[in-house]
XYZ file of C-alpha atoms in Angstrom:
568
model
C 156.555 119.591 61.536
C 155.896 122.606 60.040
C 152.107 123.953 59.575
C 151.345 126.169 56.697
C 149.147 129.420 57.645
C 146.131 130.614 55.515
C 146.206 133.488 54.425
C 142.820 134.991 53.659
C 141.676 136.019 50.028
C 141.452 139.697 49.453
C 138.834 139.438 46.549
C 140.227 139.052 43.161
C 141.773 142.002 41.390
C 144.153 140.296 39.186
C 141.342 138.012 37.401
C 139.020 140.709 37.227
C 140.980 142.770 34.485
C 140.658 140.115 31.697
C 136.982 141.986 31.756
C 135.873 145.197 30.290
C 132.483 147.179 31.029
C 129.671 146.759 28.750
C 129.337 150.098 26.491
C 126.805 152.590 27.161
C 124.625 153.502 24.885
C 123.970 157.454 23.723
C 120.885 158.394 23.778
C 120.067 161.614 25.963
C 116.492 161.638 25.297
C 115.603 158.088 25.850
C 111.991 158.020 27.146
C 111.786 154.520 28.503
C 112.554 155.665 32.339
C 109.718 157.621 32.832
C 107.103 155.037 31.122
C 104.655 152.210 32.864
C 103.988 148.748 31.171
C 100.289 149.688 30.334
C 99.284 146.543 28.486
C 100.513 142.836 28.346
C 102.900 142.109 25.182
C 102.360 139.073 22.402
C 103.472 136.219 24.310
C 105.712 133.754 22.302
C 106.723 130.153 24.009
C 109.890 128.668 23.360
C 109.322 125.842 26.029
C 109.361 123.259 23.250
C 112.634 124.616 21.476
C 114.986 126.702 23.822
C 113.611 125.166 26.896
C 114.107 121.729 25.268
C 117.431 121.808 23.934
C 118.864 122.778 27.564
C 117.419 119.641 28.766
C 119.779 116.866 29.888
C 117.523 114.836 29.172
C 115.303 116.290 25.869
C 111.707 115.772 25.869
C 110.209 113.340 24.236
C 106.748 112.974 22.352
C 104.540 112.529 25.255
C 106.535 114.795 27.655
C 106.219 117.432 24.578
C 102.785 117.030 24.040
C 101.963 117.421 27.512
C 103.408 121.079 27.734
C 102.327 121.837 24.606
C 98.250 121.392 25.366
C 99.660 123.430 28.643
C 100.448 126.000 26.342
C 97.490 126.388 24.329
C 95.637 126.164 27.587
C 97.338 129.039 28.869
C 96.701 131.168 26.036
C 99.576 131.037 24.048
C 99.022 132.394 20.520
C 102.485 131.872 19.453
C 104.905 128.368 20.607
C 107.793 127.772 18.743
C 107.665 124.276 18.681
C 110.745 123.463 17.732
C 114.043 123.140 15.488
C 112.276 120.424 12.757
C 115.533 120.497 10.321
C 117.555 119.525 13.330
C 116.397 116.585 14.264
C 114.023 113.840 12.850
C 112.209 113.955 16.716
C 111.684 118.141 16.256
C 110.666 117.012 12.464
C 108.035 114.325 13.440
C 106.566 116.623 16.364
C 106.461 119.328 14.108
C 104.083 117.234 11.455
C 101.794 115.952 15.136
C 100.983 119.333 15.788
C 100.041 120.090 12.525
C 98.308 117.083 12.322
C 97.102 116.191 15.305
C 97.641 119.291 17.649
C 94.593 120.438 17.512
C 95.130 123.856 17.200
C 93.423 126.671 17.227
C 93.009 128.957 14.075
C 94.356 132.000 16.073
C 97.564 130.174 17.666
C 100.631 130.289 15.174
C 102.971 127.654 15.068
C 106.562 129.041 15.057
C 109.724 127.035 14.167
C 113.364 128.072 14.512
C 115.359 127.427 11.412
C 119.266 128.290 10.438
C 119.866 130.692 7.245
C 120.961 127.686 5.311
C 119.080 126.004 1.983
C 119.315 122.674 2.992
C 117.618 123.234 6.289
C 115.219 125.551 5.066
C 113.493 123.715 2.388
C 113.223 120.823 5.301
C 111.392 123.386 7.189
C 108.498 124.104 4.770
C 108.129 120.254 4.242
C 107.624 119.982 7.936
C 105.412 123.071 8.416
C 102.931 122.224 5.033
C 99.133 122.086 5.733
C 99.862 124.770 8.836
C 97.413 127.337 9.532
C 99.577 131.007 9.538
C 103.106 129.647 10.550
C 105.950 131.539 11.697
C 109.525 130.799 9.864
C 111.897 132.254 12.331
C 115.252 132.732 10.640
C 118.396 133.810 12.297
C 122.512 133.855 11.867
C 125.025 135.382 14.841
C 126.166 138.695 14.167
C 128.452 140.062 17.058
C 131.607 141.449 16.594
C 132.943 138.238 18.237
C 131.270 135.725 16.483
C 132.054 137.660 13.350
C 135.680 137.047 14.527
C 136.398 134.055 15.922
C 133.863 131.648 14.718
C 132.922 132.832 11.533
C 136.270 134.709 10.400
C 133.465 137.058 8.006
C 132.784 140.823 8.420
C 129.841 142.639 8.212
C 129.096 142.356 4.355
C 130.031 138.540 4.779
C 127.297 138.146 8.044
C 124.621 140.001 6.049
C 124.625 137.929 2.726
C 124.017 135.433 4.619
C 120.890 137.055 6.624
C 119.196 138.419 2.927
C 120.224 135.122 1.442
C 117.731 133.193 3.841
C 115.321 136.233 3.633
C 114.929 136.222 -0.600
C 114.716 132.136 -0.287
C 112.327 132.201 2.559
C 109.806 134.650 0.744
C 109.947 132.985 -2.338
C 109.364 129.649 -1.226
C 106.401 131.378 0.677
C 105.053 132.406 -1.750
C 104.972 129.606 -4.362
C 103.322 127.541 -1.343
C 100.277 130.005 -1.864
C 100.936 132.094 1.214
C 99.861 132.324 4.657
C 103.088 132.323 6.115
C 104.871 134.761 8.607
C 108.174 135.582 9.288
C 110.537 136.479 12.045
C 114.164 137.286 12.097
C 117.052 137.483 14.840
C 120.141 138.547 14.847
C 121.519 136.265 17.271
C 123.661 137.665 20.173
C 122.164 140.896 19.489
C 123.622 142.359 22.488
C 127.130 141.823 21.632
C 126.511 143.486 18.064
C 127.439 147.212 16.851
C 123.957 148.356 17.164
C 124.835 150.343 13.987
C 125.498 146.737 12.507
C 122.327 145.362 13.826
C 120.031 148.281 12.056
C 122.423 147.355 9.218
C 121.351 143.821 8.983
C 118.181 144.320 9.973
C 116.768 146.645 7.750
C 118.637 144.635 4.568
C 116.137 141.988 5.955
C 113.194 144.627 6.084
C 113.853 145.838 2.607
C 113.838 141.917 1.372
C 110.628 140.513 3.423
C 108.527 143.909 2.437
C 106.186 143.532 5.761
C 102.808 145.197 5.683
C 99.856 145.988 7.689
C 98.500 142.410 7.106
C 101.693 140.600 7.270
C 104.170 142.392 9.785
C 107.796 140.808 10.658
C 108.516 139.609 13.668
C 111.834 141.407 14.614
C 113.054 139.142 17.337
C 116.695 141.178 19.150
C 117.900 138.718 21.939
C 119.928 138.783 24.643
C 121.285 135.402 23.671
C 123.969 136.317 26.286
C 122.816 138.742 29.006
C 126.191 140.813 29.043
C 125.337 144.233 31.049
C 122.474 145.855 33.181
C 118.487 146.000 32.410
C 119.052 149.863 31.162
C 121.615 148.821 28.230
C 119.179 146.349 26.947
C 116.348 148.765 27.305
C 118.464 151.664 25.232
C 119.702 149.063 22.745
C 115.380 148.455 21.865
C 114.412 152.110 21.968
C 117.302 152.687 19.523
C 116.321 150.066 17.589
C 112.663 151.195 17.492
C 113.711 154.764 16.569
C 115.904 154.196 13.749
C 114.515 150.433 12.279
C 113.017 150.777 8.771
C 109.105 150.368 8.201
C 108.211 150.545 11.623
C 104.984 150.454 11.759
C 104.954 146.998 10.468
C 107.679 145.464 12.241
C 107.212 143.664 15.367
C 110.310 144.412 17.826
C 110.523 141.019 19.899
C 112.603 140.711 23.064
C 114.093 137.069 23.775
C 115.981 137.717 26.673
C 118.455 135.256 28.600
C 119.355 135.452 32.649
C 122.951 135.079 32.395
C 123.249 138.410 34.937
C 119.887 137.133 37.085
C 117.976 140.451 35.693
C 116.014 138.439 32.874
C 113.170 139.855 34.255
C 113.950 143.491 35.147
C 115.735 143.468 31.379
C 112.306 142.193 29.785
C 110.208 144.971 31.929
C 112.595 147.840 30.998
C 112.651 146.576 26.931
C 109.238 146.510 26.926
C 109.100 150.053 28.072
C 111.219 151.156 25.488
C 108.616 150.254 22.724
C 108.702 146.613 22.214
C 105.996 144.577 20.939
C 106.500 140.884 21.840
C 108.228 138.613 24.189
C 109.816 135.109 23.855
C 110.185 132.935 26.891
C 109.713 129.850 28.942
C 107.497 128.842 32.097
C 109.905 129.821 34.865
C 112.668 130.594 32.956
C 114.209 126.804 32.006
C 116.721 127.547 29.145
C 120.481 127.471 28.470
C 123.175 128.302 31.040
C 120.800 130.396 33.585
C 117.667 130.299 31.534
C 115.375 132.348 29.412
C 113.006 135.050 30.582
C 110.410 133.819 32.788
C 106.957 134.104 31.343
C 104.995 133.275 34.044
C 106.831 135.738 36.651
C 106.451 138.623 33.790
C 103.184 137.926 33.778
C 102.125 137.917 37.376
C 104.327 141.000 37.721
C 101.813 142.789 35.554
C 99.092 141.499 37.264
C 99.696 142.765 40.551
C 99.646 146.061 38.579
C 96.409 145.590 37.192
C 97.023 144.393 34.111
C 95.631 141.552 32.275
C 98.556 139.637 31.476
C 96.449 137.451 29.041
C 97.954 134.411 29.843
C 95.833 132.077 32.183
C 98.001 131.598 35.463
C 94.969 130.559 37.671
C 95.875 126.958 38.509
C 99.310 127.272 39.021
C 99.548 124.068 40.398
C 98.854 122.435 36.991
C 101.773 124.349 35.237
C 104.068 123.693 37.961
C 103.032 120.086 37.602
C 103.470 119.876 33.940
C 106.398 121.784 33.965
C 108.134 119.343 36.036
C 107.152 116.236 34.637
C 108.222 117.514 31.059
C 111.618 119.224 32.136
C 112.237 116.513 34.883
C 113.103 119.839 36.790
C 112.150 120.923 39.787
C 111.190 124.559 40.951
C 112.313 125.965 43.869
C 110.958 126.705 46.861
C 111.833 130.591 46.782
C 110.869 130.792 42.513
C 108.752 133.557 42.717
C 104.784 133.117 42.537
C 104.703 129.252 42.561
C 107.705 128.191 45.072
C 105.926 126.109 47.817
C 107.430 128.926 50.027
C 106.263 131.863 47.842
C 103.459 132.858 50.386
C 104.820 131.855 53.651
C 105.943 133.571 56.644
C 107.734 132.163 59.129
C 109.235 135.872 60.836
C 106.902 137.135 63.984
C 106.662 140.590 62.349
C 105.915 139.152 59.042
C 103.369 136.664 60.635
C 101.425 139.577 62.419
C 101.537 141.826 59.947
C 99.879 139.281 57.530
C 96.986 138.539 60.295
C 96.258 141.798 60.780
C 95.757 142.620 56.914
C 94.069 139.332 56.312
C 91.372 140.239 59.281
C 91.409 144.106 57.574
C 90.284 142.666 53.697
C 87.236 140.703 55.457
C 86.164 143.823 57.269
C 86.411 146.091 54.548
C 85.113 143.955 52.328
C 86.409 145.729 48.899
C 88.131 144.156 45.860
C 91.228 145.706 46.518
C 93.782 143.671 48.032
C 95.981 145.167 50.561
C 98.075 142.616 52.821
C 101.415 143.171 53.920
C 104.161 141.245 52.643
C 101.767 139.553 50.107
C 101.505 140.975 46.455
C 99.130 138.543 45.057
C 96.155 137.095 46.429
C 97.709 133.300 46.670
C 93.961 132.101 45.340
C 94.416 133.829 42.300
C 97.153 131.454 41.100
C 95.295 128.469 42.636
C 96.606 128.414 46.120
C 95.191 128.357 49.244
C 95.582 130.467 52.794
C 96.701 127.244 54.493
C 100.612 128.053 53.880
C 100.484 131.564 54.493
C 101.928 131.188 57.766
C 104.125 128.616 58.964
C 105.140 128.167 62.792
C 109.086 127.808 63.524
C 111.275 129.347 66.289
C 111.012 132.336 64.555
C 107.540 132.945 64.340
C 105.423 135.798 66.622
C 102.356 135.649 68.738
C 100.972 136.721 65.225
C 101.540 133.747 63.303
C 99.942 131.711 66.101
C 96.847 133.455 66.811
C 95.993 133.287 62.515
C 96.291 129.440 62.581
C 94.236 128.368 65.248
C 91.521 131.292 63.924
C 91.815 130.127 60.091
C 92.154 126.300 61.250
C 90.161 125.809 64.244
C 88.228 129.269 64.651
C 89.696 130.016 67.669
C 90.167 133.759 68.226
C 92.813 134.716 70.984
C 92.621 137.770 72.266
C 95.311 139.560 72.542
C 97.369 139.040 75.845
C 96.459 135.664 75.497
C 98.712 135.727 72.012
C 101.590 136.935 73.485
C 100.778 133.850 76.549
C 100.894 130.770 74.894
C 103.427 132.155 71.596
C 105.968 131.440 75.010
C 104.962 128.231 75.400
C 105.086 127.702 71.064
C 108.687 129.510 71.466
C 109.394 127.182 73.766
C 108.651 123.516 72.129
C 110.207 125.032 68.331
C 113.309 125.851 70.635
C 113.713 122.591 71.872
C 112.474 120.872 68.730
C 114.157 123.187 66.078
C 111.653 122.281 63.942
C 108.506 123.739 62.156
C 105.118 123.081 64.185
C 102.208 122.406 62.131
C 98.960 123.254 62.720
C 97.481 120.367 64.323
C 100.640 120.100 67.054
C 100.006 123.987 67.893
C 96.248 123.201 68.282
C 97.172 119.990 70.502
C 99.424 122.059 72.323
C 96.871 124.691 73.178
C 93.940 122.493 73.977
C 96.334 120.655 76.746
C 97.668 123.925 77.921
C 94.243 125.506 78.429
C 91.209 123.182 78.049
C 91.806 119.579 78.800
C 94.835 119.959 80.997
C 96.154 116.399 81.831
C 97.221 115.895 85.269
C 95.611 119.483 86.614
C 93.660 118.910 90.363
C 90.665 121.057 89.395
C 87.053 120.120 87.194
C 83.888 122.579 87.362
C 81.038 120.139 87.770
C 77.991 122.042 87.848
C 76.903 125.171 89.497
C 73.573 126.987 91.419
C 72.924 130.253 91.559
C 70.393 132.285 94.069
C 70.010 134.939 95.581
C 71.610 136.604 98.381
C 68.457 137.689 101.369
C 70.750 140.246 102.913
C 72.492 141.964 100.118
C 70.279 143.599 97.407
C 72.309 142.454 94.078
C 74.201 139.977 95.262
C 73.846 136.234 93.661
C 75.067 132.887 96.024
C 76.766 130.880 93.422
C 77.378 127.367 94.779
C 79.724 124.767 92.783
C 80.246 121.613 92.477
C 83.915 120.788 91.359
C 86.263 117.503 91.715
C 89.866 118.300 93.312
C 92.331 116.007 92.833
C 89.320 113.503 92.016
C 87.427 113.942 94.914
C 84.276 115.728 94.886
C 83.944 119.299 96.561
C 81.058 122.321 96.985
C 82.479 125.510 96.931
C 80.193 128.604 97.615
C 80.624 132.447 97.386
C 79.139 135.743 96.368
C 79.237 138.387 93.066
C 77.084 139.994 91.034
C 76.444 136.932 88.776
C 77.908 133.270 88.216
C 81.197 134.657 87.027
C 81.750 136.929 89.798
C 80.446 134.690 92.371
C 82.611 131.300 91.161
C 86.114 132.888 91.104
C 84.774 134.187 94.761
C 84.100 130.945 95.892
C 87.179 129.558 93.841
C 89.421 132.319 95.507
C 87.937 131.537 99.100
C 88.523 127.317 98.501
C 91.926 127.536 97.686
C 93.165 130.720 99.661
C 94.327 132.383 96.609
C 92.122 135.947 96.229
C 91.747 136.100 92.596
C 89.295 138.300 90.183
C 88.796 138.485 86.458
C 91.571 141.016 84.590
C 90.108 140.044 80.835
C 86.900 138.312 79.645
C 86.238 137.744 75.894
C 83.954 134.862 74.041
C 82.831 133.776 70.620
C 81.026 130.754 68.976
C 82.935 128.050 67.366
C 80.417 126.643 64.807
C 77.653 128.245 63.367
C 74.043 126.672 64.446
C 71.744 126.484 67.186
C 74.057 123.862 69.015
C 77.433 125.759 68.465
C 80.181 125.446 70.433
C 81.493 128.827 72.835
C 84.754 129.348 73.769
C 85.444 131.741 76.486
C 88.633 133.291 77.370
C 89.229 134.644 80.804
C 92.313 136.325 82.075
C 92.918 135.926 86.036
C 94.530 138.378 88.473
C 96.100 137.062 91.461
C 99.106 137.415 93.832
C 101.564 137.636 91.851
C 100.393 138.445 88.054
C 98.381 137.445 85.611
C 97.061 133.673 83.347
C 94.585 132.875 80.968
C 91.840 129.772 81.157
C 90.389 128.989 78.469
C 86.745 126.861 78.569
C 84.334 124.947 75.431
C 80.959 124.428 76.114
C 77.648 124.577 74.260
C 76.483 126.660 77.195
C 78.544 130.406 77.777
C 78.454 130.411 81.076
C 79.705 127.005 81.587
C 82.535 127.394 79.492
C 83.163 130.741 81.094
C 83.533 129.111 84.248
C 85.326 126.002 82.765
C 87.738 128.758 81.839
C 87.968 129.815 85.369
C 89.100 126.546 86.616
C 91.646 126.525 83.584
C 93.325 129.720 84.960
C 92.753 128.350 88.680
C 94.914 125.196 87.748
C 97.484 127.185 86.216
C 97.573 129.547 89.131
C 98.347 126.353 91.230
C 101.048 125.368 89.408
C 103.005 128.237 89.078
C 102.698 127.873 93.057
C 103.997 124.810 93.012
């Protein structure tokens, strides 16, 4: 028998020469690096019509009219509702929202239509009685779709964009108007950019924007094929050199292809564009469009208005889901169920600590580690913030039980019982949620099953002989059986852990002594913490009573049965 040995890969060098490095672009003054997104862009949707058509299973009318009153709830003034001379389903939901949509007199509806007659002319018959509609035009024009699946060259490719262009216009125009236009060279970024101005400007010269009536100059990334920085000089050389300017809209419809959709999208928009077409959380072909949402957030945490309503982002999560029949992820950025979590010890403390520093301060600005948005912002509550597993701190623990159950732990007593949560997620390997570590840390420290000691009741008076000195006498059960205990200190405190120490031949004496209220009110709850010193180191009680000093000395007997074990 003879085995075959494997032989580890060593990476692929062979494969990787069938691909070439995208081109830089020349530009030594570009000015994009050194600029800040300042204000949000016009926001374009193309859930309905990009989004859609990557679908494996493509929306239909109720699905579509569901993220469509999304949209316009979000703030949308621009959703590109589809391709209506595609299909007879784009067609008829094209009419609906004309009809029916209910929409508002500032929200254009945009539809996507090829530079062919035929499909034009069915375009206009599904877009009559709209209120300022956007005809967005395009045709490919990269150097390899100009080769292999068109077989034209430039001249050929840009008949065919001013074609569209003069038919489009006119038809606008003997409708009466009112209409808007927007043009893409498809696969933008795999076109000379000297051919792209080419085209584009032909199309400028045609369509005549003004002031009143700009074009929508939409350059995707139909194929993200190199880093953010290409795209970004690709639209400030664009800007610089396009015809009419001033009343041309540059619009960015970017595609993930490399996973930097979003860094692309930042970096175009700092290089002078206008506008940006994209989906809720990036559904699209192959890797998806530019996510919308996450743009927007992003310049939110920045300060600026995004102007797009992200508030309940429950609700577009929802809809999104039920319409795509996708889910999100966990880790998608602002709305994962995980976006806000920690589970890491550092992370966990960190968090608790800047949580407790925002109430304290009590200013607007919010400064928490490891969180860049406030999670209520978007809708979501502190609950998930921080998650227990075997990998969570002392941190984590203590801002649970205080945002849960308003216990505050101090500090030694954090580091305490995080062994015994360390402990049970070790043997478990499995998240703890709240209620368990609450459970877990009344047992430990209040109720303690199985423990020999309960305080009872307790006396105090004073001592004849000693000026300062209180008696405290006690009335505990041990092991069920009732006992009086008596000894001496400065108060009840003092004087129980005396008589405590002197019952069960243990000297002990307080280390730590902390306590709060639970509940507000005139019959709140105290909890009192005390931290014991005896032969041997150091435990925490822990003791709830309506009365302080009973729970203090609840807490007493807490430590004393803990002390006892560890004996045992």
């Amino acid at each position: 028998m003879i085995l075959k040995t494997h032989t580890p890969k060593q990476g692929m060098p062979d494969a990787a020469t069938k691909y070439q490095p995208y081109p830089t672009i020349n530009i030594a003054d570009r000015t994009w690096p050194g600029k800040t997104i300042t204000e949000a862009p016009i926001w374009c949707s193309v859930d309905l019509r990009d989004g859609n058509q990557s679908l494996i299973n493509p929306m239909g009318h109720d699905r579509k009219a569901r993220m469509f009153q999304l949209l316009l709830d979000m703030g949308f003034k621009e959703i590109e509702i589809g391709f209506p001379s595609a299909s007879q389903t784009d067609f008829d939901f094209a009419r609906w929202c004309v009809e029916e949509g209910n929409v508002p007199d500032d929200v254009s509806l945009q539809v996507l239509v090829q530079c062919r007659p035929e499909l034009i002319t069915r375009t206009f018959e599904a877009l009559e009685g709209a209120r300022n509609p956007i005809i967005h035009f395009y045709n490919s024009t990269s150097e390899l779709q100009r080769r292999v699946v068109f077989g034209k060259d430039v001249a050929g490719i840009k008949q065919i964009a001013t074609d569209a262009a003069k038919m489009i216009t006119d038809m606008a125009a003997k409708a009466g108007g009112g209409y808007r236009f927007e043009y893409s060279p498809e696969s933008f970024t795999g076109t000379e950019l000297e051919v792209a101005l080419e085209i584009c400007n032909a199309v400028v010269e045609i369509v005549k924007p003004t002031a009143d009536n700009k074009l929508i100059l939409n350059l995707p990334s139909t194929v993200e094929m190199a880093t953010p920085n290409i795209y970004a000089d690709q639209i400030e050389w664009m800007c610089r050199n396009i015809d009419n300017r001033e009343n041309v809209i540059v619009s960015l419809h970017p595609h993930n292809d490399r996973g930097t959709g979003i860094a692309a999208t930042e970096l175009a928009l700092m290089a002078g564009a206008d506008r940006v077409e994209g989906t809720l959380f990036g559904n699209g072909e192959r890797t998806g469009n530019v996510d919308v949402v996450t743009l927007a957030l992003n310049m939110y945490t920045q300060g600026i208005d995004p102007k797009l309503d992200c508030s309940d982002i429950e609700r577009i999560k929802a809809v999104y889901e039920y319409s795509n029949e996708m889910a999100i992820p966990e880790r998608h950025p602002y709305v994962g169920e995980l976006v806000y979590t920690a589970f890491s010890g550092s992370h966990q403390d960190a968090i608790n600590k800047g949580m407790k520093a925002i109430k304290k301060a009590n200013k607007p600005l919010w400064e928490v580690p490891y969180l860049p948005i406030d999670p209520q912002d978007v809708g979501r509550s502190y609950e998930a913030i921080i998650r227990i597993n075997s990998q969570s701190g002392k941190g984590g623990i203590a801002y649970i039980l205080q945002e849960d159950y308003g216990i505050n732990l101090p500090r030694n007593l954090q580091v305490e019982f995080r062994e015994e949560i360390q402990r049970i997620t070790d043997e478990e390997g499995v998240e703890l949620p709240s209620k368990r570590i609450y459970e877990s840390f009344m047992e430990r420290y209040v109720t303690q099953p199985g423990t020999r000691l309960r305080f009872v009741d307790h006396h105090t008076y004073p001592e004849t002989g000693q000026k300062g000195l209180r008696i405290v006498a006690a009335d505990i059960t041990d092991g069920g059986e009732n006992k009086r205990i008596e000894g001496k200190g400065t108060g009840p405190i003092d004087g129980f852990i005396n008589a405590l120490s002197i019952y069960l031949g243990i000297p002990m004496s307080v280390a730590d002594y902390s306590e709060h209220s639970l509940q507000q009110g005139s019959n709140a709850a105290a909890i009192a913490y005390v931290e014991v010193e005896y032969p041997g180191g150091k435990l925490f009680g822990v003791g709830i009573n309506t009365n302080i000093v009973t729970a203090s000395l609840e807490a007493i007997v807490s430590a004393a049965n803990r002390v006892l074990a560890t004996r045992r």
